[in-house]
Structure formats: structure tokens, C-alpha cells
């Protein structure tokens, strides 16, 4: 690498009209030919390149970007696009398919304030009834918003969140077999939700979902990072 760097620098110096005198000091035949040297910089690995080459590039391959070569700039853009797609398909910070960003923000607000949330769960015929509330008006408002957002997602054609989580993906896959109704508590501090399934799988899904939501409130983000199994009734 060092020998290549020396040869590359020597080639550019000769091209620019720079020669070595008998005393080893560079001399310039034509001062105007020194202009390209203004753009020289030493990249990673010791190779010299012009300003458009990028770190690690090879002299004469301007526009290469980090890693060198003429495809470096486009390569960086492709890598950024791939990283954005991967982030979009991961859980926690994103929804995956369909909508999800606003809904996940509400969920994170609730999990971050989970110590101020109270919840009761009761099995009913073909489903579940949950009561979730908070004495904090802001947290209570987030609870109301979350339930409204989830009802809208379930009733939409392609909306959903946490598609990487097997349980949530199945809930949205079976949206036509799940019914969700809710009312605001009389004291205005939360909501009462009734979820029912139209078949054995739908019933098992709403009950498993209610249990996981309770686990989110108990264990916070540690639980949110987990994948959750689909009930046996749906396999």
C-alpha cells in the first residue's frame, strides 16, 4: 500500500510539472500547473486522490466516495435506502407495513408512563373485556387515543403495527374475524374495551393480545422487544 501511494503521488507530481532537483527539493516548471495539487488530500490507507474521490479511493477515480471507485456515491445512497427499509421493518420504533408511526408514538408514550396506568382484564363469552385508566389526565388522553387508533387499524384494509411480531401480525391478518368496541369510563379517566372473535382463532387472538398488552404495562420496553407466539387455535 505504501509503495502504491508513493507511485501514485510521483505520477501526479510529474503530471503537474513538478520535478525533483539535485538537492531533492521539488521544483515547479509552470506555476499554473500546481492548481490540481490544491485538491489533493490523503485518504484512508495512504492513497492520494483528488477532492471528489472520497476516503479510500484510488487516484484518478474521482466521484468514488468512501471505499473508492466510480460507484461509491451511488453505493452510499443504496446502502442508506437499505438501512431505512430495515429500520422500517423492525419493531419498537416503527410500524413495518401500512400505517404505524403515529400509533407507535402513542404506545411508547404509554409504556414510558406505565407506572401511572391501571388495568383490569376479564374473560367474557367469545372474547375479553379490559378496563384501562390513569389518574394523570395526559396519560388518560393517550389511553383514549391508543384505543381509537387501534380500532381504526383493525377496521382498515391494510393498516397495522408490529408486523415482525407473530401475534400482532396474526391479529391484523384476522381483522375480519375480530370485533372491537369501547366506551370512555364515566369518570373520564380511561376506557372500557370489549373485544370478541367470530371464531375460535379470533377469540384466542383477542385474549392473547390483551395478555401481552398487560405485559407491556408490567415490563415496559423489555417486553415490547419480544416476539409473541400465535395461539394454538390459529395454527
PDB file of C-alpha atoms in Angstrom:
ATOM      1  CA  UNK A   1       0.000   0.000   0.000  1.00  0.00           C
ATOM      2  CA  UNK A   2       2.831   2.415   0.867  1.00  0.00           C
ATOM      3  CA  UNK A   3       4.618   1.689  -2.418  1.00  0.00           C
ATOM      4  CA  UNK A   4       1.373   2.283  -4.352  1.00  0.00           C
ATOM      5  CA  UNK A   5       0.865   5.572  -2.543  1.00  0.00           C
ATOM      6  CA  UNK A   6       4.390   6.749  -3.417  1.00  0.00           C
ATOM      7  CA  UNK A   7       3.986   5.757  -7.078  1.00  0.00           C
ATOM      8  CA  UNK A   8       0.567   7.478  -7.251  1.00  0.00           C
ATOM      9  CA  UNK A   9       1.980  10.684  -5.765  1.00  0.00           C
ATOM     10  CA  UNK A  10       5.003  10.593  -8.070  1.00  0.00           C
ATOM     11  CA  UNK A  11       2.737  10.188 -11.123  1.00  0.00           C
ATOM     12  CA  UNK A  12       0.591  13.153 -10.143  1.00  0.00           C
ATOM     13  CA  UNK A  13       3.622  15.335  -9.391  1.00  0.00           C
ATOM     14  CA  UNK A  14       5.087  14.587 -12.802  1.00  0.00           C
ATOM     15  CA  UNK A  15       1.719  15.256 -14.454  1.00  0.00           C
ATOM     16  CA  UNK A  16       1.537  18.587 -12.650  1.00  0.00           C
ATOM     17  CA  UNK A  17       5.012  19.617 -13.816  1.00  0.00           C
ATOM     18  CA  UNK A  18       6.739  19.097 -10.506  1.00  0.00           C
ATOM     19  CA  UNK A  19      10.239  17.600 -10.643  1.00  0.00           C
ATOM     20  CA  UNK A  20      12.895  16.906  -8.023  1.00  0.00           C
ATOM     21  CA  UNK A  21      16.111  18.921  -8.167  1.00  0.00           C
ATOM     22  CA  UNK A  22      19.544  17.557  -7.474  1.00  0.00           C
ATOM     23  CA  UNK A  23      19.140  18.582  -3.852  1.00  0.00           C
ATOM     24  CA  UNK A  24      15.911  16.590  -3.541  1.00  0.00           C
ATOM     25  CA  UNK A  25      13.729  19.744  -3.303  1.00  0.00           C
ATOM     26  CA  UNK A  26      10.679  19.863  -5.608  1.00  0.00           C
ATOM     27  CA  UNK A  27      10.801  22.448  -8.394  1.00  0.00           C
ATOM     28  CA  UNK A  28       7.873  23.722 -10.446  1.00  0.00           C
ATOM     29  CA  UNK A  29       8.217  24.190 -14.217  1.00  0.00           C
ATOM     30  CA  UNK A  30       4.931  26.019 -14.576  1.00  0.00           C
ATOM     31  CA  UNK A  31       3.278  27.603 -11.519  1.00  0.00           C
ATOM     32  CA  UNK A  32      -0.184  27.283 -13.066  1.00  0.00           C
ATOM     33  CA  UNK A  33       0.275  23.523 -13.252  1.00  0.00           C
ATOM     34  CA  UNK A  34       0.279  23.444  -9.446  1.00  0.00           C
ATOM     35  CA  UNK A  35      -3.502  24.138  -9.360  1.00  0.00           C
ATOM     36  CA  UNK A  36      -4.546  20.447  -9.229  1.00  0.00           C
ATOM     37  CA  UNK A  37      -2.440  19.966  -6.095  1.00  0.00           C
ATOM     38  CA  UNK A  38      -4.840  22.200  -4.153  1.00  0.00           C
ATOM     39  CA  UNK A  39      -7.360  19.393  -4.291  1.00  0.00           C
ATOM     40  CA  UNK A  40      -5.030  16.669  -3.058  1.00  0.00           C
ATOM     41  CA  UNK A  41      -5.739  15.050   0.255  1.00  0.00           C
ATOM     42  CA  UNK A  42      -4.517  11.856   1.809  1.00  0.00           C
ATOM     43  CA  UNK A  43      -7.222   9.251   2.191  1.00  0.00           C
ATOM     44  CA  UNK A  44      -7.550   6.230   4.405  1.00  0.00           C
ATOM     45  CA  UNK A  45      -4.887   3.640   3.599  1.00  0.00           C
ATOM     46  CA  UNK A  46      -2.372   6.291   2.483  1.00  0.00           C
ATOM     47  CA  UNK A  47      -3.523   6.707  -1.147  1.00  0.00           C
ATOM     48  CA  UNK A  48      -3.593  10.240  -2.566  1.00  0.00           C
ATOM     49  CA  UNK A  49      -6.638  11.330  -4.507  1.00  0.00           C
ATOM     50  CA  UNK A  50      -8.414  14.414  -5.728  1.00  0.00           C
ATOM     51  CA  UNK A  51     -11.178  16.056  -3.689  1.00  0.00           C
ATOM     52  CA  UNK A  52     -14.021  14.178  -5.378  1.00  0.00           C
ATOM     53  CA  UNK A  53     -12.511  10.751  -4.774  1.00  0.00           C
ATOM     54  CA  UNK A  54     -13.508  10.168  -1.150  1.00  0.00           C
ATOM     55  CA  UNK A  55     -11.750   8.204   1.578  1.00  0.00           C
ATOM     56  CA  UNK A  56     -10.057   5.025   0.482  1.00  0.00           C
ATOM     57  CA  UNK A  57     -10.422   5.965  -3.227  1.00  0.00           C
ATOM     58  CA  UNK A  58      -7.833   5.496  -5.953  1.00  0.00           C
ATOM     59  CA  UNK A  59      -6.193   8.485  -7.660  1.00  0.00           C
ATOM     60  CA  UNK A  60      -7.887   9.289 -10.933  1.00  0.00           C
ATOM     61  CA  UNK A  61     -11.239   7.736  -9.871  1.00  0.00           C
ATOM     62  CA  UNK A  62     -12.979  10.910  -8.708  1.00  0.00           C
ATOM     63  CA  UNK A  63     -16.553  10.664  -7.523  1.00  0.00           C
ATOM     64  CA  UNK A  64     -15.879   7.324  -5.875  1.00  0.00           C
ATOM     65  CA  UNK A  65     -16.869   8.219  -2.309  1.00  0.00           C
ATOM     66  CA  UNK A  66     -15.845   6.184   0.743  1.00  0.00           C
ATOM     67  CA  UNK A  67     -14.460   2.871  -0.382  1.00  0.00           C
ATOM     68  CA  UNK A  68     -13.308   4.371  -3.734  1.00  0.00           C
ATOM     69  CA  UNK A  69     -14.292   3.632  -7.273  1.00  0.00           C
ATOM     70  CA  UNK A  70     -16.758   5.420  -9.550  1.00  0.00           C
ATOM     71  CA  UNK A  71     -19.739   3.650  -7.947  1.00  0.00           C
ATOM     72  CA  UNK A  72     -19.053   4.867  -4.383  1.00  0.00           C
ATOM     73  CA  UNK A  73     -21.577   7.749  -4.366  1.00  0.00           C
ATOM     74  CA  UNK A  74     -24.429   5.645  -5.701  1.00  0.00           C
ATOM     75  CA  UNK A  75     -23.372   2.809  -3.424  1.00  0.00           C
ATOM     76  CA  UNK A  76     -23.735   5.047  -0.365  1.00  0.00           C
ATOM     77  CA  UNK A  77     -27.238   6.058  -1.435  1.00  0.00           C
ATOM     78  CA  UNK A  78     -28.231   2.417  -1.944  1.00  0.00           C
ATOM     79  CA  UNK A  79     -26.884   1.498   1.488  1.00  0.00           C
ATOM     80  CA  UNK A  80     -28.821   4.356   3.107  1.00  0.00           C
ATOM     81  CA  UNK A  81     -32.030   3.220   1.396  1.00  0.00           C
ATOM     82  CA  UNK A  82     -31.475  -0.355   2.565  1.00  0.00           C
ATOM     83  CA  UNK A  83     -30.870   0.821   6.151  1.00  0.00           C
ATOM     84  CA  UNK A  84     -34.098   2.880   6.076  1.00  0.00           C
ATOM     85  CA  UNK A  85     -36.067  -0.131   4.821  1.00  0.00           C
ATOM     86  CA  UNK A  86     -34.585  -2.355   7.526  1.00  0.00           C
ATOM     87  CA  UNK A  87     -35.460   0.188  10.216  1.00  0.00           C
ATOM     88  CA  UNK A  88     -38.999   0.391   8.865  1.00  0.00           C
ATOM     89  CA  UNK A  89     -39.437  -3.391   9.111  1.00  0.00           C
ATOM     90  CA  UNK A  90     -38.041  -3.719  12.642  1.00  0.00           C
ATOM     91  CA  UNK A  91     -40.104  -3.447  15.681  1.00  0.00           C
ATOM     92  CA  UNK A  92     -40.046  -0.972  18.532  1.00  0.00           C
ATOM     93  CA  UNK A  93     -39.534   2.303  16.644  1.00  0.00           C
ATOM     94  CA  UNK A  94     -41.566   1.620  13.539  1.00  0.00           C
ATOM     95  CA  UNK A  95     -44.746   0.105  12.305  1.00  0.00           C
ATOM     96  CA  UNK A  96     -43.494  -2.078   9.477  1.00  0.00           C
ATOM     97  CA  UNK A  97     -46.249  -2.226   6.849  1.00  0.00           C
ATOM     98  CA  UNK A  98     -49.133   0.140   6.386  1.00  0.00           C
ATOM     99  CA  UNK A  99     -49.502   2.933   8.880  1.00  0.00           C
ATOM    100  CA  UNK A 100     -47.862   2.807  12.274  1.00  0.00           C
ATOM    101  CA  UNK A 101     -45.670   5.801  13.109  1.00  0.00           C
ATOM    102  CA  UNK A 102     -48.309   7.864  14.950  1.00  0.00           C
ATOM    103  CA  UNK A 103     -49.775   4.770  16.601  1.00  0.00           C
ATOM    104  CA  UNK A 104     -46.367   3.611  17.836  1.00  0.00           C
ATOM    105  CA  UNK A 105     -45.630   7.075  19.244  1.00  0.00           C
ATOM    106  CA  UNK A 106     -48.779   6.808  21.350  1.00  0.00           C
ATOM    107  CA  UNK A 107     -47.800   3.326  22.514  1.00  0.00           C
ATOM    108  CA  UNK A 108     -44.326   4.475  23.516  1.00  0.00           C
ATOM    109  CA  UNK A 109     -45.819   7.399  25.458  1.00  0.00           C
ATOM    110  CA  UNK A 110     -47.958   4.921  27.373  1.00  0.00           C
ATOM    111  CA  UNK A 111     -45.119   2.480  28.042  1.00  0.00           C
ATOM    112  CA  UNK A 112     -42.867   5.310  29.209  1.00  0.00           C
ATOM    113  CA  UNK A 113     -45.566   6.270  31.726  1.00  0.00           C
ATOM    114  CA  UNK A 114     -46.703   2.731  32.546  1.00  0.00           C
ATOM    115  CA  UNK A 115     -46.360   3.234  36.318  1.00  0.00           C
ATOM    116  CA  UNK A 116     -49.314   5.619  36.110  1.00  0.00           C
ATOM    117  CA  UNK A 117     -51.547   3.138  34.298  1.00  0.00           C
ATOM    118  CA  UNK A 118     -54.029   0.729  35.902  1.00  0.00           C
ATOM    119  CA  UNK A 119     -55.678  -2.182  34.118  1.00  0.00           C
ATOM    120  CA  UNK A 120     -58.236  -4.923  34.735  1.00  0.00           C
ATOM    121  CA  UNK A 121     -58.867  -7.859  32.404  1.00  0.00           C
ATOM    122  CA  UNK A 122     -61.832 -10.246  32.388  1.00  0.00           C
ATOM    123  CA  UNK A 123     -62.742 -13.048  30.003  1.00  0.00           C
ATOM    124  CA  UNK A 124     -66.236 -12.822  28.522  1.00  0.00           C
ATOM    125  CA  UNK A 125     -68.098 -15.022  26.039  1.00  0.00           C
ATOM    126  CA  UNK A 126     -66.044 -15.255  22.831  1.00  0.00           C
ATOM    127  CA  UNK A 127     -63.578 -12.621  23.981  1.00  0.00           C
ATOM    128  CA  UNK A 128     -62.259 -10.223  26.581  1.00  0.00           C
ATOM    129  CA  UNK A 129     -63.209  -7.064  28.476  1.00  0.00           C
ATOM    130  CA  UNK A 130     -60.481  -4.725  29.676  1.00  0.00           C
ATOM    131  CA  UNK A 131     -60.607  -1.544  31.715  1.00  0.00           C
ATOM    132  CA  UNK A 132     -57.563   0.701  31.466  1.00  0.00           C
ATOM    133  CA  UNK A 133     -57.238   4.061  33.163  1.00  0.00           C
ATOM    134  CA  UNK A 134     -54.938   6.648  34.754  1.00  0.00           C
ATOM    135  CA  UNK A 135     -55.312   9.496  37.223  1.00  0.00           C
ATOM    136  CA  UNK A 136     -52.939  11.542  35.071  1.00  0.00           C
ATOM    137  CA  UNK A 137     -55.050  13.484  32.503  1.00  0.00           C
ATOM    138  CA  UNK A 138     -52.330  13.347  29.842  1.00  0.00           C
ATOM    139  CA  UNK A 139     -51.847   9.584  30.220  1.00  0.00           C
ATOM    140  CA  UNK A 140     -55.613   9.101  30.208  1.00  0.00           C
ATOM    141  CA  UNK A 141     -55.807  11.042  26.942  1.00  0.00           C
ATOM    142  CA  UNK A 142     -53.120   8.780  25.448  1.00  0.00           C
ATOM    143  CA  UNK A 143     -55.139   5.721  26.503  1.00  0.00           C
ATOM    144  CA  UNK A 144     -58.213   7.096  24.703  1.00  0.00           C
ATOM    145  CA  UNK A 145     -56.141   7.907  21.613  1.00  0.00           C
ATOM    146  CA  UNK A 146     -54.487   4.499  21.572  1.00  0.00           C
ATOM    147  CA  UNK A 147     -57.772   2.586  21.646  1.00  0.00           C
ATOM    148  CA  UNK A 148     -59.249   4.791  18.894  1.00  0.00           C
ATOM    149  CA  UNK A 149     -56.132   4.294  16.756  1.00  0.00           C
ATOM    150  CA  UNK A 150     -56.153   0.532  17.238  1.00  0.00           C
ATOM    151  CA  UNK A 151     -59.841   0.305  16.332  1.00  0.00           C
ATOM    152  CA  UNK A 152     -59.138   2.271  13.147  1.00  0.00           C
ATOM    153  CA  UNK A 153     -56.229  -0.018  12.251  1.00  0.00           C
ATOM    154  CA  UNK A 154     -58.240  -3.191  12.827  1.00  0.00           C
ATOM    155  CA  UNK A 155     -61.113  -1.869  10.712  1.00  0.00           C
ATOM    156  CA  UNK A 156     -58.862  -0.649   7.897  1.00  0.00           C
ATOM    157  CA  UNK A 157     -57.886  -2.759   4.888  1.00  0.00           C
ATOM    158  CA  UNK A 158     -54.112  -2.829   5.330  1.00  0.00           C
ATOM    159  CA  UNK A 159     -53.194  -0.906   8.485  1.00  0.00           C
ATOM    160  CA  UNK A 160     -51.173  -2.480  11.255  1.00  0.00           C
ATOM    161  CA  UNK A 161     -48.246  -2.253  13.633  1.00  0.00           C
ATOM    162  CA  UNK A 162     -45.525  -4.627  14.836  1.00  0.00           C
ATOM    163  CA  UNK A 163     -45.724  -6.827  11.748  1.00  0.00           C
ATOM    164  CA  UNK A 164     -42.485  -8.508  12.847  1.00  0.00           C
ATOM    165  CA  UNK A 165     -44.309  -9.814  15.945  1.00  0.00           C
ATOM    166  CA  UNK A 166     -46.130 -13.066  15.059  1.00  0.00           C
ATOM    167  CA  UNK A 167     -49.078 -12.398  17.369  1.00  0.00           C
ATOM    168  CA  UNK A 168     -49.756  -8.862  16.145  1.00  0.00           C
ATOM    169  CA  UNK A 169     -49.298  -9.869  12.509  1.00  0.00           C
ATOM    170  CA  UNK A 170     -51.923 -12.598  13.012  1.00  0.00           C
ATOM    171  CA  UNK A 171     -54.342 -10.182  14.691  1.00  0.00           C
ATOM    172  CA  UNK A 172     -54.246  -7.890  11.659  1.00  0.00           C
ATOM    173  CA  UNK A 173     -54.344 -10.836   9.267  1.00  0.00           C
ATOM    174  CA  UNK A 174     -57.559 -11.974  11.006  1.00  0.00           C
ATOM    175  CA  UNK A 175     -59.062  -8.491  11.232  1.00  0.00           C
ATOM    176  CA  UNK A 176     -62.308  -9.657   9.598  1.00  0.00           C
ATOM    177  CA  UNK A 177     -62.852 -12.115  12.468  1.00  0.00           C
ATOM    178  CA  UNK A 178     -62.205  -9.674  15.330  1.00  0.00           C
ATOM    179  CA  UNK A 179     -64.617  -7.071  16.691  1.00  0.00           C
ATOM    180  CA  UNK A 180     -63.593  -4.186  18.960  1.00  0.00           C
ATOM    181  CA  UNK A 181     -65.926  -1.811  20.796  1.00  0.00           C
ATOM    182  CA  UNK A 182     -65.086   0.629  23.573  1.00  0.00           C
ATOM    183  CA  UNK A 183     -66.562   3.292  25.826  1.00  0.00           C
ATOM    184  CA  UNK A 184     -64.975   6.047  27.875  1.00  0.00           C
ATOM    185  CA  UNK A 185     -65.187   5.484  31.612  1.00  0.00           C
ATOM    186  CA  UNK A 186     -67.802   7.572  33.420  1.00  0.00           C
ATOM    187  CA  UNK A 187     -65.082   9.426  35.324  1.00  0.00           C
ATOM    188  CA  UNK A 188     -63.304  10.202  32.041  1.00  0.00           C
ATOM    189  CA  UNK A 189     -60.057   8.625  33.207  1.00  0.00           C
ATOM    190  CA  UNK A 190     -59.800   5.786  30.712  1.00  0.00           C
ATOM    191  CA  UNK A 191     -61.673   3.284  28.569  1.00  0.00           C
ATOM    192  CA  UNK A 192     -63.563   0.011  28.761  1.00  0.00           C
ATOM    193  CA  UNK A 193     -62.823  -2.219  25.759  1.00  0.00           C
ATOM    194  CA  UNK A 194     -64.763  -5.261  24.602  1.00  0.00           C
ATOM    195  CA  UNK A 195     -63.117  -7.499  22.027  1.00  0.00           C
ATOM    196  CA  UNK A 196     -64.723 -10.603  20.559  1.00  0.00           C
ATOM    197  CA  UNK A 197     -63.715 -13.168  17.980  1.00  0.00           C
ATOM    198  CA  UNK A 198     -66.040 -14.599  15.333  1.00  0.00           C
ATOM    199  CA  UNK A 199     -64.339 -17.986  15.544  1.00  0.00           C
ATOM    200  CA  UNK A 200     -62.032 -19.927  17.876  1.00  0.00           C
ATOM    201  CA  UNK A 201     -58.914 -18.308  16.430  1.00  0.00           C
ATOM    202  CA  UNK A 202     -60.333 -14.792  16.738  1.00  0.00           C
ATOM    203  CA  UNK A 203     -61.308 -15.378  20.374  1.00  0.00           C
ATOM    204  CA  UNK A 204     -57.873 -16.774  21.206  1.00  0.00           C
ATOM    205  CA  UNK A 205     -56.191 -13.828  19.474  1.00  0.00           C
ATOM    206  CA  UNK A 206     -58.033 -11.087  21.376  1.00  0.00           C
ATOM    207  CA  UNK A 207     -57.344 -12.824  24.691  1.00  0.00           C
ATOM    208  CA  UNK A 208     -53.650 -13.340  23.875  1.00  0.00           C
ATOM    209  CA  UNK A 209     -53.398  -9.717  22.739  1.00  0.00           C
ATOM    210  CA  UNK A 210     -54.949  -8.466  25.993  1.00  0.00           C
ATOM    211  CA  UNK A 211     -52.441 -10.505  27.985  1.00  0.00           C
ATOM    212  CA  UNK A 212     -49.500  -9.115  26.013  1.00  0.00           C
ATOM    213  CA  UNK A 213     -50.728  -5.529  26.455  1.00  0.00           C
ATOM    214  CA  UNK A 214     -50.841  -6.146  30.213  1.00  0.00           C
ATOM    215  CA  UNK A 215     -47.254  -7.429  29.985  1.00  0.00           C
ATOM    216  CA  UNK A 216     -46.240  -4.240  28.168  1.00  0.00           C
ATOM    217  CA  UNK A 217     -47.555  -2.249  31.119  1.00  0.00           C
ATOM    218  CA  UNK A 218     -45.842  -4.534  33.653  1.00  0.00           C
ATOM    219  CA  UNK A 219     -42.430  -4.892  31.990  1.00  0.00           C
ATOM    220  CA  UNK A 220     -42.188  -1.971  29.584  1.00  0.00           C
ATOM    221  CA  UNK A 221     -39.791  -1.893  26.657  1.00  0.00           C
ATOM    222  CA  UNK A 222     -38.140  -5.185  27.620  1.00  0.00           C
ATOM    223  CA  UNK A 223     -41.431  -6.897  26.797  1.00  0.00           C
ATOM    224  CA  UNK A 224     -42.005  -4.797  23.685  1.00  0.00           C
ATOM    225  CA  UNK A 225     -38.780  -6.083  22.163  1.00  0.00           C
ATOM    226  CA  UNK A 226     -40.048  -9.683  22.300  1.00  0.00           C
ATOM    227  CA  UNK A 227     -41.841 -11.683  19.666  1.00  0.00           C
ATOM    228  CA  UNK A 228     -45.102 -13.289  20.847  1.00  0.00           C
ATOM    229  CA  UNK A 229     -46.466 -16.634  19.754  1.00  0.00           C
ATOM    230  CA  UNK A 230     -49.676 -17.150  17.842  1.00  0.00           C
ATOM    231  CA  UNK A 231     -52.294 -19.090  19.882  1.00  0.00           C
ATOM    232  CA  UNK A 232     -52.606 -22.811  19.159  1.00  0.00           C
ATOM    233  CA  UNK A 233     -56.210 -22.284  17.993  1.00  0.00           C
ATOM    234  CA  UNK A 234     -54.852 -20.344  14.994  1.00  0.00           C
ATOM    235  CA  UNK A 235     -52.229 -22.891  13.908  1.00  0.00           C
TER     236      UNK A 235
END
